[in-house]
Coordinates of C-alpha atoms in Angstrom, one line a residue:
Chain N
M1254 CA 7.1 -36.9 -10.5
I1255 CA 7.5 -36.3 -6.8
R1256 CA 8.5 -32.9 -7.3
K1257 CA 5.3 -32.6 -9.4
H1258 CA 3.4 -33.5 -6.4
R1259 CA 5.4 -31.7 -3.8
L1260 CA 4.5 -28.3 -5.5
L1261 CA 0.8 -29.5 -5.9
I1262 CA 0.8 -30.1 -2.1
I1263 CA 2.5 -27.0 -1.1
A1264 CA 0.1 -25.0 -3.2
A1265 CA -3.0 -26.8 -1.6
V1266 CA -1.6 -26.6 2.0
L1267 CA -1.1 -23.0 1.3
A1268 CA -4.7 -22.5 0.3
L1269 CA -5.8 -24.6 3.3
V1270 CA -3.7 -22.3 5.8
Q1271 CA -5.0 -19.2 4.3
I1272 CA -8.8 -20.7 4.6
G1273 CA -8.1 -21.9 8.1
F1274 CA -6.8 -18.5 9.0
L1275 CA -10.1 -16.8 7.6
A1276 CA -12.3 -19.5 9.2
V1277 CA -10.8 -18.8 12.3
M1278 CA -11.8 -15.2 11.8
I1279 CA -15.2 -15.9 11.3
A1280 CA -15.6 -18.4 14.0
G1281 CA -14.4 -16.2 16.7
R1282 CA -16.9 -13.5 15.3
A1283 CA -19.8 -15.8 15.2
S1284 CA -19.1 -17.1 18.7
I1285 CA -19.4 -13.6 19.9
L1286 CA -22.7 -13.3 18.3
R1287 CA -23.8 -16.6 19.7
N1288 CA -22.4 -16.5 23.4
G1289 CA -21.8 -12.9 23.9
H1290 CA -23.5 -10.6 26.5
E1291 CA -26.3 -8.4 24.9
V1292 CA -26.3 -4.6 25.4
L1293 CA -28.3 -1.9 23.6
L1294 CA -26.2 0.9 22.9
K1295 CA -27.5 4.6 21.9
V1296 CA -26.4 5.9 18.5
E1297 CA -25.5 9.4 18.6
P1298 CA -26.0 11.6 15.5
V1299 CA -22.7 12.1 13.6
D1300 CA -21.8 15.0 11.3
P1301 CA -23.9 14.0 8.1
R1302 CA -21.0 14.4 5.9
D1303 CA -19.2 11.5 7.7
L1304 CA -22.6 9.4 7.8
L1305 CA -22.0 7.7 4.6
R1306 CA -18.8 6.9 3.0
G1307 CA -19.2 4.1 0.2
D1308 CA -21.7 1.5 1.4
Y1309 CA -21.3 1.8 5.2
V1310 CA -23.0 3.9 7.6
R1311 CA -20.7 5.5 10.0
L1312 CA -21.7 5.2 13.6
G1313 CA -21.2 7.4 16.8
Y1314 CA -22.1 6.0 20.2
E1315 CA -22.9 7.9 23.3
I1316 CA -20.2 5.9 24.9
S1317 CA -17.8 7.2 22.3
A1318 CA -16.8 10.0 24.4
I1319 CA -16.8 9.7 28.2
P1320 CA -15.7 12.2 30.9
A1321 CA -11.9 11.9 31.8
E1322 CA -13.1 11.9 35.7
M1323 CA -15.0 8.5 35.0
V1324 CA -11.4 7.0 34.4
A1325 CA -9.9 5.1 37.2
K1326 CA -6.3 5.9 37.7
A1327 CA -4.3 3.3 36.0
K1328 CA -0.9 2.9 34.5
R1329 CA -1.1 5.0 31.2
K1330 CA 1.1 5.9 28.5
E1331 CA 1.8 9.5 27.9
R1332 CA 0.8 9.8 24.3
G1333 CA -1.2 7.7 21.9
A1334 CA -3.8 4.9 21.8
D1335 CA -4.3 2.7 24.8
T1336 CA -6.7 -0.1 25.6
I1337 CA -9.7 1.1 27.9
F1338 CA -12.3 -0.9 29.5
V1339 CA -15.6 0.8 30.0
R1340 CA -18.3 -0.6 32.4
L1341 CA -21.7 -0.3 31.1
K1342 CA -24.8 -0.3 33.2
K1343 CA -28.3 -0.7 31.7
E1344 CA -30.5 2.1 32.5
P1345 CA -34.4 2.1 32.6
D1346 CA -35.0 3.4 29.0
G1347 CA -33.0 0.0 28.0
F1348 CA -30.1 1.8 26.7
W1349 CA -26.7 0.9 28.2
R1350 CA -24.6 3.7 29.4
A1351 CA -20.8 4.2 31.0
V1352 CA -20.4 4.2 34.6
S1353 CA -16.7 3.7 35.0
A1354 CA -13.7 3.0 32.9
S1355 CA -10.3 1.5 33.4
L1356 CA -7.1 2.0 31.2
G1357 CA -4.6 -0.7 30.4
T1358 CA -6.4 -3.7 32.3
P1359 CA -9.9 -4.4 33.2
S1360 CA -11.0 -2.9 36.6
P1361 CA -10.1 -5.5 39.4
T1362 CA -13.7 -5.5 40.9
P1363 CA -16.0 -8.0 38.6
P1364 CA -19.1 -6.2 36.9
A1365 CA -22.3 -6.1 39.3
E1366 CA -25.5 -7.7 38.2
G1367 CA -26.7 -5.7 35.1
E1368 CA -23.2 -4.5 34.3
V1369 CA -20.9 -5.5 31.4
E1370 CA -17.4 -4.4 30.6
I1371 CA -16.9 -3.4 26.9
R1372 CA -13.3 -3.0 25.4
G1373 CA -12.1 -0.1 23.3
T1374 CA -9.1 1.9 22.2
T1375 CA -8.8 5.6 23.2
T1376 CA -7.9 7.9 20.4
S1377 CA -7.2 11.3 21.9
S1378 CA -3.5 11.7 21.5
R1379 CA -2.7 14.1 24.5
S1380 CA -2.2 13.0 27.9
L1381 CA -5.3 12.4 29.8
Q1382 CA -5.1 15.2 32.2
E1383 CA -5.6 17.9 29.7
N1384 CA -8.8 16.3 28.2
T1385 CA -12.1 16.9 30.0
V1386 CA -13.8 13.8 27.4
I1387 CA -11.8 10.7 26.4
R1388 CA -12.7 9.7 22.8
I1389 CA -12.8 5.8 22.4
E1390 CA -13.3 3.7 19.6
Y1391 CA -14.8 0.1 20.1
G1392 CA -14.3 -1.3 16.5
I1393 CA -18.2 -1.1 15.8
E1394 CA -17.9 2.5 14.2
R1395 CA -19.4 1.2 10.8
F1396 CA -22.4 -0.6 9.7
Y1397 CA -22.1 -1.9 6.1
L1398 CA -25.5 -2.2 3.7
P1399 CA -26.0 -3.5 0.4
E1400 CA -25.1 -0.9 -2.2
G1401 CA -27.7 1.8 -2.4
E1402 CA -29.4 1.3 0.8
G1403 CA -27.6 3.5 2.9
K1404 CA -29.2 6.8 2.2
P1405 CA -32.6 6.0 3.5
I1406 CA -31.1 5.1 7.0
E1407 CA -28.7 8.1 6.8
R1408 CA -31.8 10.4 6.3
D1409 CA -33.9 8.7 9.2
M1410 CA -31.0 8.9 11.5
R1411 CA -31.0 12.8 11.5
M1412 CA -34.5 12.6 12.3
R1413 CA -34.9 10.1 15.4
S1414 CA -32.6 8.1 17.6
F1415 CA -31.4 4.7 16.5
G1416 CA -29.5 2.1 18.6
I1417 CA -27.2 -0.9 18.0
L1418 CA -27.8 -4.1 19.6
A1419 CA -24.0 -5.4 20.3
A1420 CA -23.1 -8.7 21.6
I1421 CA -20.0 -8.4 24.2
G1422 CA -17.5 -11.4 24.2
K1423 CA -15.8 -12.6 27.4
D1424 CA -12.8 -10.4 26.8
G1425 CA -14.9 -7.2 26.3
T1426 CA -14.7 -7.4 22.3
P1427 CA -18.1 -5.9 20.8
Q1428 CA -19.7 -7.4 18.0
I1429 CA -22.8 -5.5 16.5
K1430 CA -25.7 -7.8 16.3
A1431 CA -28.6 -5.7 14.8
L1432 CA -29.4 -2.1 13.8
M1433 CA -32.5 -0.8 15.9
D1434 CA -34.9 2.1 15.1
G1435 CA -36.7 2.5 18.3
N1436 CA -38.0 -0.7 19.0
E1437 CA -37.8 -2.1 15.4
M1438 CA -35.0 -4.1 14.3
L1439 CA -33.8 -3.1 10.8
F1440 CA -31.2 -5.4 9.9
Q1441 CA -30.3 -8.4 12.2
E1442 CA -27.0 -10.2 11.5
P1443 CA -26.9 -14.1 11.1
L1444 CA -24.0 -15.9 12.9
Y1445 CA -22.5 -16.8 9.6
Chain H
M460 CA 16.0 -6.6 -23.9
P461 CA 14.0 -6.1 -27.2
N462 CA 15.9 -3.0 -27.6
Y463 CA 19.4 -4.8 -27.5
M464 CA 18.2 -7.7 -29.6
S465 CA 16.9 -5.3 -32.3
Q466 CA 20.1 -3.4 -32.4
L467 CA 22.1 -6.3 -32.5
K468 CA 20.1 -7.7 -35.3
G469 CA 20.6 -4.5 -37.2
D470 CA 24.4 -4.6 -36.5
V471 CA 24.9 -8.2 -37.7
S472 CA 23.0 -7.8 -40.9
R473 CA 24.9 -4.8 -41.6
W474 CA 28.5 -6.6 -40.8
V475 CA 27.4 -9.6 -42.9
E476 CA 26.7 -7.1 -45.9
N477 CA 29.8 -5.3 -45.3
G478 CA 31.7 -8.7 -45.4
L479 CA 32.9 -8.3 -41.7
I480 CA 31.7 -11.5 -40.7
D481 CA 29.8 -14.2 -42.8
Q482 CA 26.4 -15.2 -43.0
P483 CA 26.5 -18.4 -40.8
T484 CA 28.5 -16.4 -38.0
G485 CA 25.9 -13.9 -38.1
E486 CA 23.3 -16.2 -37.4
A487 CA 24.9 -18.1 -34.6
L488 CA 25.8 -14.6 -33.0
V489 CA 22.1 -13.6 -33.0
A490 CA 20.8 -17.2 -32.1
D491 CA 23.5 -17.1 -28.9
A492 CA 22.3 -13.5 -28.1
E493 CA 18.6 -14.6 -28.1
A494 CA 19.2 -17.7 -26.1
R495 CA 20.9 -15.6 -23.4
S496 CA 18.7 -12.6 -23.1
P497 CA 16.1 -12.9 -20.6
R498 CA 12.6 -13.8 -21.3
S499 CA 11.7 -11.5 -24.0
F500 CA 8.8 -9.2 -23.8
N501 CA 5.7 -11.6 -24.4
F502 CA 2.4 -10.1 -25.2
G503 CA 0.6 -13.2 -24.0
S504 CA 2.1 -13.3 -20.7
V505 CA 1.3 -9.5 -20.3
L506 CA -2.0 -9.9 -21.4
A507 CA -2.6 -12.8 -19.0
I508 CA -1.3 -10.9 -16.1
M509 CA -3.7 -7.8 -17.0
A510 CA -6.4 -10.2 -17.4
A511 CA -5.8 -11.6 -13.9
L512 CA -5.5 -8.1 -12.3
L513 CA -8.9 -7.2 -14.0
L514 CA -10.5 -10.3 -12.5
C515 CA -8.9 -9.6 -9.0
A516 CA -10.6 -5.9 -9.4
A517 CA -13.9 -7.3 -10.2
I518 CA -13.6 -10.1 -7.1
L519 CA -12.8 -7.2 -4.8
L520 CA -15.6 -5.0 -5.8
L521 CA -18.1 -7.8 -6.0
V522 CA -17.6 -8.2 -2.4
A523 CA -17.7 -4.4 -1.9
A524 CA -21.2 -4.3 -3.5
N525 CA -22.6 -6.2 -0.8
W526 CA -24.6 -7.7 -3.3
E527 CA -27.9 -9.6 -1.5
A528 CA -28.6 -11.8 -4.5
I529 CA -25.7 -13.8 -3.6
P530 CA -26.3 -15.1 0.1
R531 CA -23.3 -14.2 2.3
L532 CA -22.3 -17.9 3.1
V533 CA -22.2 -18.8 -0.5
R534 CA -20.2 -15.8 -1.1
V535 CA -17.6 -16.9 1.6
A536 CA -17.7 -20.7 0.2
G537 CA -17.2 -19.3 -3.3
L538 CA -14.2 -17.2 -2.2
F539 CA -12.8 -20.1 -0.2
A540 CA -13.3 -22.3 -3.3
M541 CA -11.3 -19.7 -5.4
I542 CA -8.4 -19.5 -3.0
L543 CA -8.2 -23.4 -3.3
G544 CA -9.0 -23.7 -6.9
F545 CA -6.7 -21.0 -8.3
H546 CA -3.7 -21.9 -6.2
V547 CA -3.8 -25.5 -7.3
G548 CA -5.0 -24.8 -10.7
G549 CA -2.0 -22.5 -11.0
V550 CA 0.5 -25.3 -9.9
W551 CA -1.0 -27.4 -12.5
L552 CA -0.9 -24.8 -15.4
K553 CA 2.8 -24.3 -14.1
Q554 CA 3.6 -27.7 -14.7
S555 CA 2.0 -27.9 -18.1
G556 CA 4.4 -25.2 -19.2
S557 CA 1.9 -21.9 -19.1
D558 CA 3.7 -20.1 -16.3
A559 CA 2.0 -16.7 -17.3
L560 CA -1.3 -18.4 -16.8
A561 CA -0.1 -20.0 -13.6
E562 CA 1.2 -16.7 -12.2
G563 CA -2.3 -15.0 -13.4
C564 CA -4.2 -17.8 -11.4
W565 CA -2.2 -17.4 -7.9
L566 CA -2.8 -13.6 -8.6
I567 CA -6.5 -14.3 -8.6
A568 CA -6.0 -16.5 -5.6
A569 CA -4.3 -13.6 -3.7
A570 CA -7.3 -11.4 -4.5
A571 CA -9.7 -14.0 -3.2
F572 CA -7.7 -14.1 -0.1
G573 CA -8.1 -10.4 0.1
G574 CA -11.7 -10.2 -0.8
S575 CA -12.4 -12.7 2.0
I576 CA -10.7 -10.6 4.6
A577 CA -12.9 -7.8 3.2
L578 CA -16.1 -9.7 3.4
I579 CA -15.6 -10.9 6.8
G580 CA -15.1 -7.1 7.9
Q581 CA -18.4 -6.5 6.2
M582 CA -20.4 -9.4 7.4
Y583 CA -19.4 -8.7 10.9
H584 CA -19.3 -4.8 10.7
L585 CA -15.6 -4.4 11.8
S586 CA -14.8 -1.1 11.7
G587 CA -11.5 -1.8 13.2
D588 CA -8.4 -0.8 11.4
P589 CA -8.8 -1.0 7.8
S590 CA -5.1 -0.9 7.5
S591 CA -4.7 -4.0 9.7
A592 CA -6.6 -5.9 7.2
L593 CA -4.2 -4.9 4.5
L594 CA -1.3 -5.9 6.7
T595 CA -3.0 -9.6 6.9
W596 CA -3.6 -9.7 3.1
C597 CA 0.0 -8.6 2.6
A598 CA 1.2 -11.4 4.7
G599 CA -1.0 -14.0 3.1
T600 CA 0.1 -13.0 -0.2
A601 CA 3.7 -13.0 1.0
L602 CA 3.4 -16.5 2.2
A603 CA 2.0 -17.5 -1.2
A604 CA 4.9 -15.8 -3.1
I605 CA 7.4 -17.6 -0.8
S606 CA 5.7 -21.2 -1.1
L607 CA 5.1 -20.8 -5.0
R608 CA 8.3 -18.8 -5.8
S609 CA 6.3 -16.5 -7.8
S610 CA 7.6 -13.1 -9.0
P611 CA 4.1 -11.3 -9.6
L612 CA 3.0 -12.5 -6.0
T613 CA 6.0 -10.9 -4.6
V614 CA 5.2 -7.5 -6.7
A615 CA 1.8 -8.1 -5.3
A616 CA 2.6 -8.4 -1.8
I617 CA 4.8 -5.5 -1.8
S618 CA 1.9 -3.3 -3.7
I619 CA -0.3 -4.0 -0.6
A620 CA 2.3 -3.1 1.7
I621 CA 2.8 0.1 0.1
A622 CA -1.2 0.4 0.3
W623 CA -1.0 -0.3 4.0
M624 CA 1.6 2.4 4.4
V625 CA 0.0 5.2 2.5
T626 CA -3.7 4.3 4.3
R627 CA -1.8 4.5 7.7
S628 CA -0.1 7.8 7.1
L629 CA -3.3 9.3 5.7
D630 CA -5.4 7.7 8.6
D631 CA -3.6 8.9 11.5
W632 CA -2.3 12.5 11.8
G633 CA 1.7 12.6 11.7
A634 CA 2.1 9.0 11.7
V635 CA 3.9 7.0 8.8
P636 CA 4.5 3.6 10.1
H637 CA 8.2 3.1 10.6
S638 CA 7.5 -0.4 10.8
Y639 CA 7.1 -0.5 7.0
L640 CA 11.2 -0.5 6.7
V641 CA 11.0 -3.9 8.6
L642 CA 8.3 -5.0 6.1
A643 CA 10.2 -3.7 3.1
A644 CA 13.5 -5.5 4.2
M645 CA 11.5 -8.8 4.7
L646 CA 9.8 -8.6 1.3
W647 CA 13.4 -7.7 0.0
L648 CA 14.7 -10.9 1.0
V649 CA 11.8 -12.7 -0.2
S650 CA 12.4 -11.1 -3.6
Y651 CA 15.9 -13.1 -3.7
W652 CA 14.0 -16.2 -2.9
T653 CA 11.4 -15.3 -5.8
Q654 CA 14.1 -14.1 -8.1
S655 CA 12.0 -10.9 -8.6
R656 CA 13.9 -8.1 -9.9
P657 CA 10.7 -5.9 -10.3
A658 CA 9.9 -6.5 -6.7
R659 CA 13.1 -4.9 -5.6
H660 CA 12.7 -1.9 -8.1
L661 CA 9.2 -1.4 -6.5
I662 CA 10.9 -1.5 -3.1
L663 CA 13.5 1.1 -3.9
L664 CA 10.6 3.3 -5.4
S665 CA 8.5 2.9 -2.3
L666 CA 11.4 3.9 0.1
I667 CA 11.4 7.3 -1.6
L668 CA 7.7 7.5 -1.2
Y669 CA 8.1 6.8 2.5
M670 CA 10.6 9.4 2.7
C671 CA 8.3 11.8 1.2
L672 CA 5.5 10.9 3.2
N673 CA 7.4 11.2 6.4
A674 CA 8.6 14.5 5.3
V675 CA 5.1 16.0 4.8
H676 CA 4.5 14.7 8.2
V677 CA 7.5 15.7 10.2
D678 CA 9.8 18.0 8.6
V679 CA 9.7 18.7 4.8
A680 CA 13.2 20.3 4.6
A681 CA 15.3 18.1 6.9
L682 CA 13.9 15.0 5.4
G683 CA 14.4 16.4 1.8
V684 CA 17.9 17.0 2.6
S685 CA 18.6 13.8 4.2
L686 CA 16.7 11.9 1.4
A687 CA 19.0 13.9 -1.1
I688 CA 22.2 13.2 0.4
G689 CA 21.6 9.7 1.3
A690 CA 20.6 9.0 -2.4
S691 CA 24.0 10.7 -3.5
L692 CA 25.9 8.9 -1.1
L693 CA 24.2 5.6 -2.5
F694 CA 24.8 6.8 -6.2
L695 CA 28.4 7.4 -5.4
L696 CA 29.0 4.1 -4.1
S697 CA 27.0 2.4 -6.7
V698 CA 28.9 4.2 -9.3
R699 CA 32.4 3.5 -7.6
A700 CA 31.9 -0.2 -6.8
P701 CA 29.4 -1.6 -9.5
E702 CA 30.1 -5.1 -9.2
A703 CA 30.0 -5.3 -5.4
V704 CA 26.6 -3.3 -5.2
E705 CA 25.0 -5.3 -8.0
R706 CA 26.0 -8.4 -6.2
I707 CA 23.9 -7.1 -3.4
A708 CA 21.3 -5.5 -4.9
Q709 CA 20.8 -7.7 -8.0
I710 CA 18.9 -5.0 -9.7
G711 CA 20.5 -5.1 -13.3
G712 CA 22.8 -2.2 -12.5
R713 CA 19.7 0.3 -12.4
L714 CA 20.5 1.5 -8.7
P715 CA 22.0 4.9 -9.7
V716 CA 18.6 5.3 -11.6
H717 CA 16.7 4.9 -8.4
C718 CA 19.4 7.0 -6.3
L719 CA 19.0 10.0 -9.0
F720 CA 15.4 9.9 -8.6
G721 CA 15.5 9.8 -4.5
F722 CA 18.0 12.8 -5.1
L723 CA 15.4 14.7 -7.4
A724 CA 12.6 14.1 -5.1
G725 CA 14.5 15.1 -1.9
L726 CA 15.5 18.5 -3.6
A727 CA 11.7 18.9 -4.8
L728 CA 10.6 18.7 -1.3
L729 CA 13.3 21.0 -0.1
Q730 CA 12.4 23.7 -2.8
I731 CA 8.7 23.5 -2.0
E732 CA 9.4 24.2 1.5
L733 CA 11.6 27.1 0.4
V734 CA 9.3 28.6 -2.1
D735 CA 9.1 32.1 -0.5
E736 CA 12.7 32.2 0.2
G737 CA 14.7 33.5 -2.7
G738 CA 18.4 33.1 -1.9
R739 CA 18.2 29.5 -0.2
L740 CA 15.8 28.6 -3.0
A741 CA 18.2 29.6 -5.5
L742 CA 20.8 27.5 -3.8
A743 CA 18.7 24.5 -3.8
A744 CA 18.0 24.8 -7.6
I745 CA 21.7 25.3 -8.4
A746 CA 22.3 21.9 -6.2
T747 CA 19.6 20.2 -8.4
F748 CA 21.4 21.4 -11.7
G749 CA 24.6 20.4 -10.5
G750 CA 23.5 17.2 -9.2
I751 CA 21.8 16.1 -12.5
T752 CA 24.9 17.3 -14.4
A753 CA 27.1 15.4 -12.2
A754 CA 25.0 12.3 -12.4
L755 CA 24.9 12.5 -16.4
I756 CA 28.8 12.6 -16.2
L757 CA 29.3 9.6 -13.9
A758 CA 26.7 7.3 -15.2
G759 CA 24.9 8.9 -18.2
R760 CA 27.1 6.7 -20.4
E761 CA 25.9 3.4 -19.1
S762 CA 22.4 3.9 -18.8
R763 CA 19.8 5.3 -21.0
M764 CA 17.2 5.4 -18.3
L765 CA 19.4 7.2 -16.2
R766 CA 19.8 9.9 -18.9
W767 CA 16.1 10.0 -19.5
V768 CA 15.5 10.5 -15.7
A769 CA 17.9 13.3 -15.7
Y770 CA 16.4 15.2 -18.7
A771 CA 13.0 14.8 -17.2
G772 CA 14.4 16.2 -14.0
F773 CA 16.3 19.1 -15.6
G774 CA 13.2 20.1 -17.6
L775 CA 10.8 20.2 -14.3
E776 CA 13.5 22.0 -12.4
L777 CA 13.8 24.5 -14.9
A778 CA 10.0 25.0 -15.3
F779 CA 9.6 25.1 -11.3
V780 CA 12.5 27.8 -11.2
Y781 CA 11.0 29.8 -14.1
A782 CA 7.3 29.6 -12.7
E783 CA 8.2 30.1 -8.9
T784 CA 11.1 32.8 -8.7
I785 CA 9.3 35.5 -10.2
G786 CA 9.0 38.7 -8.1
T787 CA 8.3 42.0 -9.7
M788 CA 7.8 42.5 -13.3
L789 CA 11.3 44.0 -13.8
G790 CA 12.5 40.9 -12.0
T791 CA 10.8 38.4 -14.2
A792 CA 12.0 40.2 -17.1
G793 CA 15.7 39.7 -15.4
L794 CA 15.0 36.3 -14.8
F795 CA 13.9 35.5 -18.4
L796 CA 17.1 36.8 -19.5
A797 CA 19.2 35.1 -17.1
S798 CA 17.2 31.7 -17.7
G799 CA 17.6 32.2 -21.4
I800 CA 21.5 32.9 -21.1
V801 CA 22.1 29.9 -18.4
L802 CA 19.7 27.5 -20.3
G803 CA 21.7 28.5 -23.6
I804 CA 24.8 27.5 -21.8
I805 CA 23.7 24.3 -20.3
A806 CA 22.2 23.4 -23.6
L807 CA 25.5 23.7 -25.3
F808 CA 27.0 22.0 -22.6
I809 CA 24.5 19.1 -22.9
I810 CA 24.8 19.2 -26.7
R811 CA 28.5 18.7 -26.3
M812 CA 28.2 15.9 -23.7
E813 CA 25.7 14.2 -25.8
R814 CA 28.3 14.2 -28.7
R815 CA 30.8 12.7 -26.4
L816 CA 28.4 10.2 -25.3
G817 CA 27.3 9.6 -28.5
T818 CA 30.8 9.0 -30.7
T819 CA 30.1 5.1 -30.1
A820 CA 26.5 5.2 -30.8
I821 CA 26.8 7.3 -33.9
R822 CA 29.1 4.6 -35.4
G823 CA 26.3 2.5 -34.4
G824 CA 23.7 4.1 -36.2
Q825 CA 21.8 5.6 -33.1
G826 CA 22.3 8.2 -30.7
A827 CA 20.0 9.0 -27.3

């Protein structure tokens, strides 16, 4: 009888551990949406063949490629992916653009008023000196849509510029908040 | 062991007919063998697992469809309820004796966990690294396998790990994740605890796949040769010291089959690389034929499956050599002739060997 209950308890605890883990993931993301610093990023046209794969739209950003000279000298690995912190500044047209970047750790000087630091990962595999631009992924390169709704957006994206309203958490993790067509909000994400 | 059982029943009834043993002894022998044979093939269990896998696919696709008719929070809550319900319900079924249904429930719970990870990625547009989601799913499933001592869940965890390895090696240029070896070793240990022999078979096959993917990214010839040599050494070890190897591997004496498969895969890689180099290609082909023959002689008697792998490898190799080393028309003609003679000699050899292998089987009424 005890043994019977023990296995039931194990199963329930296992399920709760898995659910708890998933809930923490959700809570973390929701907290960035709720409390994060809002920035508007300009979406760059991407090769149309790459734009839509399955039911998400692939997004490239202006800040996905930044000039190498913008990066402050820092400890760096010879090859491979590296964390990078890119400082963004709001410009008169409303979009936020990169002003400087720091590899490995955030820049020691705190961001000024109207600036925010976003965290990304470099994807260029050669050493930085050889690259004139550094390609960066921020983890917000996909926008998922209900099945079948991607095509019209893909078409519009080729004709005019879109924006992504993102929230940036304390540690620099960005989180997509809304897809913007000019000033019109196409999809806004609820917290949960 | 349905094969063994049907053969034994045939043998026993003949022995009874011939008066070698009496009827009660025959029945007792069959009953004993039936009691000792591992869980026999059971359509109910197989269908239950297949049904569970279909439901798993349905769950994952429903999440992927991002169907707006169900609000997101309801989807999350539904998946969480399934994780809890199918885990606990599975235990309840297990305790009422329906093992297969229990395992099916746990598989669905594992799919609900994976679907939840996918749903969260979709809700928050995490482009991130899809492979890290697979790794998380694998960890969750392995944890469930350990907690519930479930063999199907162990196999599921390994399948997810393999999917992770393949996605990673397709995603990034030149990067098969070597940490897969660590993952495979850990899951191998889990398979002892969950008493999952299929899991160990799957891991061995995945290691061959790992070597092949590595070969494509790094150096086809070198890794092909290392795979073939490594597999041969392990083959010799498992044939020389079968008890010791079986004590560690616990794989039903099938390790030589995996080794032969690895050997053939390694030499296939090598030959694909050497396709334009006549002389060295011929050497590699001879090594293949030699290896297959050696495997048949050393272990063909014990394992029907090894014999079939050897035959299949032999046939494919022959077809490959036939198709690839054709140069000029004259060369082709010469090759046809040489292939014919060599094939004839080898066929004669194999027939003779089969006769040798079959001497016991012929008396038993069935050769392979």
